[in-house]
Amino acid sequence: MTISTLSKPRVNLSESKKSCTNLRDEFQLVINSLDCLEDCYFSIVDATGKIVFVSKDFEKLDGYVINDIVGKHVMDVYKLGEQKSVHIKVLNEKRVLKNTLLRYTSATGHPVELIMDIYPVFSGREVIGSFAVSRDTSKIQALTDTVLQLQKALNNQLQRTNNNGTHFCFDDIICSGESMKSVIKTAKKMARSESRIMIMGETGTGKELFAQSIHNESSRAKEPFIAVNCSAIPDTLLESILFGTSKGAFTGAQEKPGLFEEAKNGTLFLDELNSMSVVLQSKLLRALETNRIRRVGGNKEIPVNPRIISAMNADPKEAIENEKLRSDFYYRLAVVTLESPPLRKREGDILTLSWHYINKYNKILGRKIEEISKEVIHILEDYNWPGNVRELSHCIEHAMNMVDPTDSALLVQHLPAFLQVQTSKIDTMPTIIVPKNNDYKQLMLEVEKDILTQALKRNNGNMNKTAKELNLSRQCLYYKLKRLDIDIQHEIHIN
């Protein structure tokens, strides 16, 4: 039996043909001769791809118990497609692969990165297995990442020496999935133009993060970035904040510029735009059409030139239909649109973001979490995340406060209580049967009504308990009941 190499002749291990059951014993001699190599791991599979041998150090690296995986197919254990399994590739192509980079996620949810040399094992002309020598590059990668993070921080600091009012740029967006990478690519294209942008997305999806990043990527980066949350300010006050005031407009009023003027040639970000009254929308529409504003109480028109980026957390078509948003106002602002995707649609990003926040709170709280249990990974990836990235951040922060300083793994008992029982709720949700040729919008309303009705029944009509179970605020639950015309007494039959 021989190991095929490209750098030297085949090494003869035995003159007689050995069965695959003896493969492990044969290679133990080779492995013993390589004890001088530090941070190396060894693995062997037979001709069918079943794992024959794995060195003991792999238990700590992979999180698998060796006795549990020996005899199983390598692709069943590591959940890799055939194109990614280097062992299978060597078995199929019957050639050596050297310095091959392999990235995957361990059983504990930790990212693993290896450099591998994989050799086909021959008995005569027949390939009876493959043998891999792997080196863990995580220490080198960690050092490289630290250097890159320091360089990024330095670049960001240099970029913001003009104190333009921002905290984020595109490099600050944490993602690994293609969906968010595609959105970032689109946003960078938008940054190169002067068109007005409408960013749409649910609460907690990072709409302002995108707005700041677009500003810092644009030709206006050295100018101010001014943001205002339209839902947090009453209309009477918001008008004077946006347009400014003239002396005598009301008692105590002074000549004061508004945000349009303060933004100068920079960017004005209007967040939660759908919360603005229709009356104020009309006044703002004129300013958008003429690029001129008139301070409250004044009669002088002032030219303004900020780029407008706005954001909404509601469906614009629905807002227009409900007369909460003027169509001409919307189309004036939504020259180009960007959708910030909810976390549940960002494939692969939940675990990436979780590790980002774990590492953050390891430093802040002095913890030493290096692993995430399989159960926690399952819960995190199964949960719907209505609060999106902001909610995930808060959940990880809660969990990191619950772990002890000596803990090395994040476990289910560390999670917030509502996440610990999340999996048990799946069985209580109603079964949805979609009839043919049904109106989609009406169907969704019926489904939502069924979910709310069943939840109210389970909680005997208690609004607080129902809101908590559905992860809704009490105010939001009342709104949904009113919108769906659900009468608790008649629909739920509560005495």
XYZ file of C-alpha atoms in Angstrom:
495
model
C 0.000 0.000 0.000
C 1.363 3.414 -0.912
C 0.620 7.092 -0.373
C 0.708 9.099 -3.586
C 2.751 12.331 -3.451
C 3.904 14.859 -6.010
C 7.133 15.831 -4.259
C 8.676 12.383 -3.847
C 8.185 8.737 -4.925
C 5.419 6.685 -3.477
C 6.133 5.426 0.050
C 5.781 1.651 0.342
C 3.936 0.744 3.531
C 3.268 -2.887 2.773
C 3.980 -5.255 -0.085
C 0.817 -7.235 0.335
C -2.667 -5.959 -0.371
C -4.422 -4.810 2.815
C -8.129 -4.521 3.379
C -9.607 -1.140 4.321
C -10.218 -2.420 7.835
C -6.424 -2.418 8.337
C -6.030 1.097 6.995
C -6.157 2.702 10.444
C -3.395 0.463 11.827
C -1.164 1.080 8.823
C -1.412 4.849 9.133
C -0.801 4.904 12.875
C 2.854 4.247 12.052
C 2.941 7.254 9.728
C 1.187 9.508 12.240
C 3.596 8.515 15.011
C 6.468 9.581 12.780
C 4.890 13.025 12.365
C 4.605 13.823 16.084
C 7.130 16.603 15.679
C 4.624 18.635 13.656
C 2.764 21.122 15.844
C -0.880 22.131 15.347
C -1.433 19.337 12.813
C -4.501 17.106 12.585
C -4.877 13.823 10.685
C -7.863 12.131 9.098
C -8.396 9.063 6.939
C -11.378 7.940 4.869
C -11.797 4.692 2.971
C -12.669 4.267 -0.695
C -16.379 4.772 0.000
C -15.814 8.038 1.852
C -16.393 6.620 5.340
C -14.228 8.006 8.131
C -11.661 5.421 9.266
C -9.489 7.498 11.581
C -9.379 11.005 13.069
C -6.647 12.227 15.381
C -7.697 12.978 18.958
C -7.056 16.743 18.663
C -9.938 16.996 16.192
C -12.412 16.562 19.063
C -11.497 19.972 20.451
C -11.358 21.593 17.018
C -14.525 20.092 15.499
C -16.641 19.505 18.575
C -17.391 15.914 17.511
C -16.711 12.843 19.648
C -14.395 10.719 17.531
C -16.057 7.391 18.382
C -19.376 8.852 17.193
C -18.156 9.787 13.713
C -15.798 6.918 12.822
C -17.609 4.699 10.330
C -19.854 7.505 9.044
C -19.589 9.094 5.623
C -17.523 12.290 5.667
C -20.269 14.295 3.906
C -22.903 13.157 6.422
C -20.758 14.321 9.321
C -19.621 17.660 7.924
C -22.718 18.431 5.806
C -20.546 19.323 2.824
C -21.507 19.080 -0.799
C -19.361 16.757 -2.884
C -17.669 19.708 -4.519
C -16.445 20.878 -1.094
C -15.311 17.538 0.323
C -11.585 17.421 -0.306
C -11.405 13.745 0.657
C -14.032 12.833 -1.937
C -12.323 15.030 -4.520
C -9.032 13.172 -4.001
C -10.781 9.782 -4.168
C -12.468 10.741 -7.452
C -9.487 12.416 -9.121
C -6.795 10.087 -7.680
C -4.346 12.958 -7.250
C -2.748 14.924 -4.437
C -4.240 18.231 -3.285
C -1.789 20.450 -1.425
C -2.295 23.685 0.521
C -6.062 23.469 0.097
C -8.073 25.976 2.121
C -11.222 24.569 3.745
C -13.745 26.604 5.747
C -16.701 25.114 7.604
C -18.675 25.416 10.840
C -17.899 23.027 13.700
C -20.489 21.026 15.638
C -20.489 23.808 18.257
C -21.147 26.513 15.662
C -17.593 27.853 15.681
C -15.984 28.750 12.336
C -13.055 26.493 11.395
C -10.410 27.242 8.790
C -7.837 24.604 7.779
C -4.989 24.304 5.296
C -4.934 20.703 4.119
C -2.645 18.353 2.211
C -4.659 15.325 1.029
C -3.127 12.185 -0.457
C -4.811 9.260 -2.248
C -3.900 5.875 -0.756
C -3.196 3.139 -3.282
C -3.042 -0.628 -3.067
C -1.477 -1.460 -6.360
C -3.463 0.635 -8.835
C -6.579 0.692 -6.720
C -7.424 3.718 -4.548
C -8.526 2.403 -1.159
C -8.707 5.687 0.743
C -7.356 9.177 1.303
C -5.148 10.612 4.035
C -5.172 14.283 5.092
C -2.748 16.378 7.113
C -4.519 19.554 8.303
C -3.164 22.677 9.942
C -5.392 25.033 11.933
C -4.936 28.604 10.728
C -7.300 30.147 13.298
C -4.484 31.679 15.373
C -2.938 33.292 12.320
C -6.392 34.295 11.084
C -7.266 35.841 14.461
C -4.118 37.941 14.360
C -4.824 38.937 10.759
C -8.396 39.882 11.647
C -7.155 42.018 14.522
C -4.788 43.876 12.230
C -7.544 44.373 9.648
C -9.950 45.639 12.307
C -7.347 48.115 13.555
C -6.732 49.239 9.991
C -10.473 49.606 9.416
C -10.833 51.635 12.610
C -7.953 53.856 11.526
C -9.480 54.361 8.080
C -12.847 55.178 9.593
C -11.256 57.655 11.988
C -9.372 59.348 9.168
C -12.526 59.444 7.075
C -14.434 61.155 9.865
C -11.909 63.753 10.926
C -14.262 66.324 9.382
C -16.845 65.448 12.087
C -19.648 64.949 9.571
C -22.068 63.445 12.090
C -21.789 59.776 11.091
C -20.607 56.674 12.908
C -20.853 53.996 10.227
C -19.639 53.101 6.762
C -20.139 50.001 4.583
C -17.259 48.160 6.272
C -19.246 48.231 9.520
C -22.062 46.083 8.085
C -21.588 42.554 9.426
C -22.706 39.859 6.994
C -21.613 36.646 5.304
C -24.676 35.778 3.219
C -25.166 36.741 -0.398
C -28.493 38.543 0.197
C -26.961 41.329 2.281
C -23.827 41.469 0.142
C -26.064 42.114 -2.861
C -27.862 44.944 -1.029
C -24.515 46.530 -0.096
C -23.389 46.344 -3.716
C -26.593 48.097 -4.811
C -26.243 50.749 -2.101
C -22.696 51.547 -3.224
C -24.005 52.198 -6.729
C -26.600 54.567 -5.274
C -23.890 56.419 -3.373
C -22.277 57.438 -6.644
C -25.371 59.308 -7.831
C -27.238 62.393 -6.602
C -30.723 60.855 -6.795
C -32.993 60.804 -3.763
C -33.135 57.435 -2.025
C -35.914 55.675 -0.152
C -34.745 52.891 2.191
C -37.469 50.439 3.154
C -37.264 47.840 5.855
C -38.623 46.626 9.150
C -37.594 48.122 12.473
C -34.091 47.030 13.442
C -32.828 46.204 9.940
C -30.221 48.979 9.886
C -31.808 51.616 7.667
C -29.803 54.475 9.200
C -26.649 52.371 8.998
C -27.199 52.199 5.233
C -27.992 55.921 5.050
C -24.754 56.854 6.827
C -22.751 54.393 4.727
C -24.163 55.837 1.494
C -23.286 59.350 2.678
C -19.713 58.355 3.548
C -19.293 56.640 0.177
C -20.626 59.641 -1.761
C -19.027 62.834 -3.018
C -20.787 64.625 -0.116
C -18.876 62.681 2.554
C -17.068 65.764 3.887
C -20.367 67.601 4.326
C -22.764 67.133 7.301
C -25.036 64.125 7.747
C -28.213 65.228 9.563
C -30.822 62.693 10.728
C -34.299 63.229 12.148
C -36.842 60.645 13.324
C -40.203 61.903 12.087
C -42.165 59.651 14.448
C -40.508 61.008 17.586
C -41.422 64.672 17.064
C -44.900 66.279 16.958
C -45.798 67.835 13.605
C -45.948 71.395 14.929
C -42.410 71.059 16.233
C -41.118 68.986 13.297
C -41.995 71.724 10.813
C -39.882 74.307 12.654
C -37.065 71.765 13.106
C -36.960 71.054 9.367
C -37.492 74.582 8.039
C -36.284 76.764 10.917
C -38.048 79.743 12.525
C -38.190 83.493 12.023
C -38.328 86.041 14.816
C -41.927 86.682 15.809
C -43.313 83.434 14.390
C -44.512 82.663 17.919
C -43.781 83.937 21.410
C -40.060 83.726 22.058
C -39.222 82.637 18.505
C -35.796 83.606 17.221
C -34.108 83.516 13.832
C -32.950 79.935 13.698
C -31.978 77.744 10.732
C -33.670 74.374 10.279
C -32.174 71.020 9.403
C -32.422 71.702 5.663
C -30.033 74.621 6.114
C -27.801 72.857 8.629
C -27.337 69.935 6.241
C -25.882 72.404 3.709
C -24.503 70.362 0.784
C -24.551 67.135 2.786
C -27.300 64.603 3.442
C -30.623 64.990 5.272
C -31.969 61.640 6.484
C -35.720 61.515 7.179
C -36.405 58.375 9.208
C -39.888 56.881 9.798
C -41.231 59.085 7.009
C -44.663 57.418 7.063
C -45.274 58.944 10.534
C -45.310 62.477 9.098
C -48.771 64.043 8.714
C -50.207 64.561 5.231
C -50.315 68.336 5.858
C -46.587 68.495 6.577
C -45.936 66.201 3.616
C -47.548 68.859 1.386
C -45.261 71.564 2.756
C -42.199 69.360 2.392
C -43.198 68.427 -1.159
C -42.901 72.039 -2.246
C -39.428 72.272 -0.764
C -38.429 69.115 -2.659
C -39.786 70.493 -5.941
C -38.127 73.916 -5.687
C -35.059 73.185 -3.518
C -36.140 76.207 -1.476
C -37.581 76.460 2.018
C -39.323 79.182 3.972
C -38.749 79.385 7.724
C -41.827 79.175 9.934
C -43.170 82.714 10.278
C -40.881 84.044 7.540
C -41.577 85.269 4.007
C -38.122 84.847 2.522
C -37.313 81.779 0.417
C -33.935 80.225 1.166
C -32.180 77.951 -1.358
C -31.116 74.566 0.054
C -29.117 71.704 -1.453
C -28.924 68.611 0.777
C -29.367 65.165 -0.703
C -32.483 63.570 0.777
C -32.413 59.987 1.990
C -35.615 58.799 3.640
C -36.727 55.587 5.292
C -39.999 53.776 5.967
C -40.899 50.718 8.042
C -44.296 50.260 6.346
C -45.447 49.151 2.912
C -45.673 52.399 0.881
C -48.502 51.120 -1.319
C -50.563 50.254 1.730
C -49.768 53.640 3.310
C -50.897 55.410 0.126
C -54.117 53.353 -0.018
C -54.842 54.219 3.628
C -54.174 57.921 2.886
C -51.274 58.017 5.329
C -48.827 58.898 2.559
C -49.250 61.187 -0.437
C -48.391 59.375 -3.654
C -46.717 62.427 -5.229
C -44.685 62.940 -2.044
C -43.582 59.298 -2.057
C -42.572 59.253 -5.717
C -40.671 62.506 -5.280
C -38.557 60.885 -2.561
C -38.376 57.320 -3.883
C -36.442 58.048 -7.078
C -34.360 54.978 -6.271
C -35.317 52.458 -3.592
C -33.255 50.194 -1.391
C -34.709 47.380 0.700
C -32.903 46.502 3.907
C -33.772 42.803 4.340
C -35.123 41.407 7.617
C -32.815 39.100 9.543
C -34.988 36.042 8.849
C -34.222 36.445 5.126
C -30.465 36.874 5.583
C -29.306 33.305 5.073
C -26.169 32.501 7.049
C -26.010 35.874 8.808
C -27.623 34.930 12.127
C -24.637 32.864 13.238
C -22.151 35.400 11.859
C -23.837 38.251 13.738
C -24.127 36.124 16.887
C -20.375 35.560 16.929
C -19.818 39.265 16.310
C -21.829 40.170 19.406
C -20.351 37.322 21.462
C -16.832 38.583 20.723
C -17.956 42.133 21.539
C -19.347 41.180 24.945
C -16.461 38.821 25.667
C -14.333 41.960 25.773
C -16.836 44.226 27.502
C -17.956 41.735 30.184
C -14.726 39.773 30.533
C -16.272 36.488 29.348
C -14.575 33.607 27.529
C -17.274 32.138 25.291
C -15.697 30.106 22.471
C -18.567 27.789 21.504
C -22.301 27.865 20.815
C -24.233 24.702 21.595
C -26.155 22.962 18.819
C -29.432 23.620 20.671
C -28.739 27.366 20.808
C -27.837 27.441 17.108
C -31.103 25.655 16.315
C -33.117 28.137 18.395
C -31.382 31.204 16.945
C -31.809 30.036 13.360
C -35.436 28.910 13.852
C -36.645 32.100 15.533
C -38.384 34.670 13.319
C -36.588 37.750 14.782
C -39.367 40.350 14.464
C -36.992 42.917 15.996
C -34.271 41.905 13.517
C -30.577 42.637 14.197
C -31.371 44.954 17.105
C -33.306 42.154 18.828
C -30.526 39.631 18.180
C -27.983 42.032 19.690
C -30.089 42.430 22.831
C -30.607 38.654 23.155
C -26.882 37.933 22.899
C -26.127 40.723 25.391
C -28.649 39.156 27.804
C -27.094 35.710 27.332
C -23.568 37.029 27.871
C -24.702 38.568 31.157
C -26.037 35.170 32.252
C -22.860 33.141 31.608
C -20.336 32.686 34.371
C -16.781 34.018 33.912
C -15.504 30.413 33.686
C -18.037 29.273 31.064
C -16.696 28.574 27.581
C -19.955 27.684 25.797
C -23.218 29.529 25.237
C -26.069 27.251 26.347
C -29.866 27.336 26.188
C -30.209 28.358 29.844
C -28.284 31.561 29.085
C -30.856 32.762 26.533
C -33.816 35.035 27.365
C -36.815 33.070 28.681
C -38.962 33.646 25.586
C -36.297 32.048 23.377
C -35.926 29.035 25.673
C -39.578 28.118 25.096
C -39.648 29.240 21.469
C -39.401 25.760 19.972
C -42.357 24.493 21.999
C -44.589 27.188 20.472
C -44.207 25.849 16.968
C -46.599 22.977 17.742
C -49.283 25.418 18.937
C -49.437 27.435 15.728
C -52.455 26.778 13.482
C -52.135 24.610 10.396
C -52.515 26.740 7.281
C -54.183 25.250 4.223
C -53.920 27.454 1.150
C -56.966 27.114 -1.108
C -56.527 27.316 -4.858
C -57.136 30.603 -6.656
C -57.537 32.490 -3.375
C -56.823 36.191 -3.043
C -53.347 36.385 -1.487
C -53.939 39.554 0.524
C -57.247 38.280 1.922
C -55.646 34.924 2.699
C -52.887 36.577 4.722
C -55.456 38.564 6.683
C -57.353 35.355 7.485
C -54.147 33.614 8.568
C -53.198 36.534 10.826
C -56.704 36.610 12.283
C -56.542 32.864 12.993
C -53.149 33.210 14.734
C -54.369 36.064 16.948
C -57.656 34.305 17.755
C -55.924 31.061 18.760
C -53.400 32.953 20.901
C -56.212 34.816 22.696
C -57.991 31.504 23.363
C -54.846 29.965 24.843
C -54.488 32.944 27.172
C -58.196 33.221 28.063
C -58.377 36.642 26.462
C -55.594 38.115 28.603
C -54.099 40.850 26.419
C -50.793 41.101 28.289
C -50.128 37.353 28.094
C -51.195 37.183 24.446
C -48.953 40.109 23.478
C -46.014 38.525 25.323
C -46.549 35.126 23.661
C -46.635 36.681 20.192
C -43.706 38.986 20.998
C -45.859 42.062 20.287
C -46.383 45.212 22.262
C -49.822 45.579 23.881
C -50.435 48.645 21.702
C -49.552 46.715 18.527
C -51.855 43.845 19.528
C -54.777 46.247 20.062
C -54.079 47.786 16.661
C -54.121 44.396 14.931
C -57.348 43.336 16.656
C -59.017 46.551 15.564
C -57.679 46.303 12.000
C -58.872 42.702 11.658
C -62.204 43.490 13.365
C -61.723 40.815 16.028
C -64.320 41.045 18.808
C -62.856 39.211 21.801
C -66.215 38.400 23.403
C -67.816 36.984 20.255
C -64.817 35.517 18.448
C -63.090 33.972 21.471
C -66.278 33.207 23.438
C -64.885 34.488 26.748
C -67.326 35.108 29.563
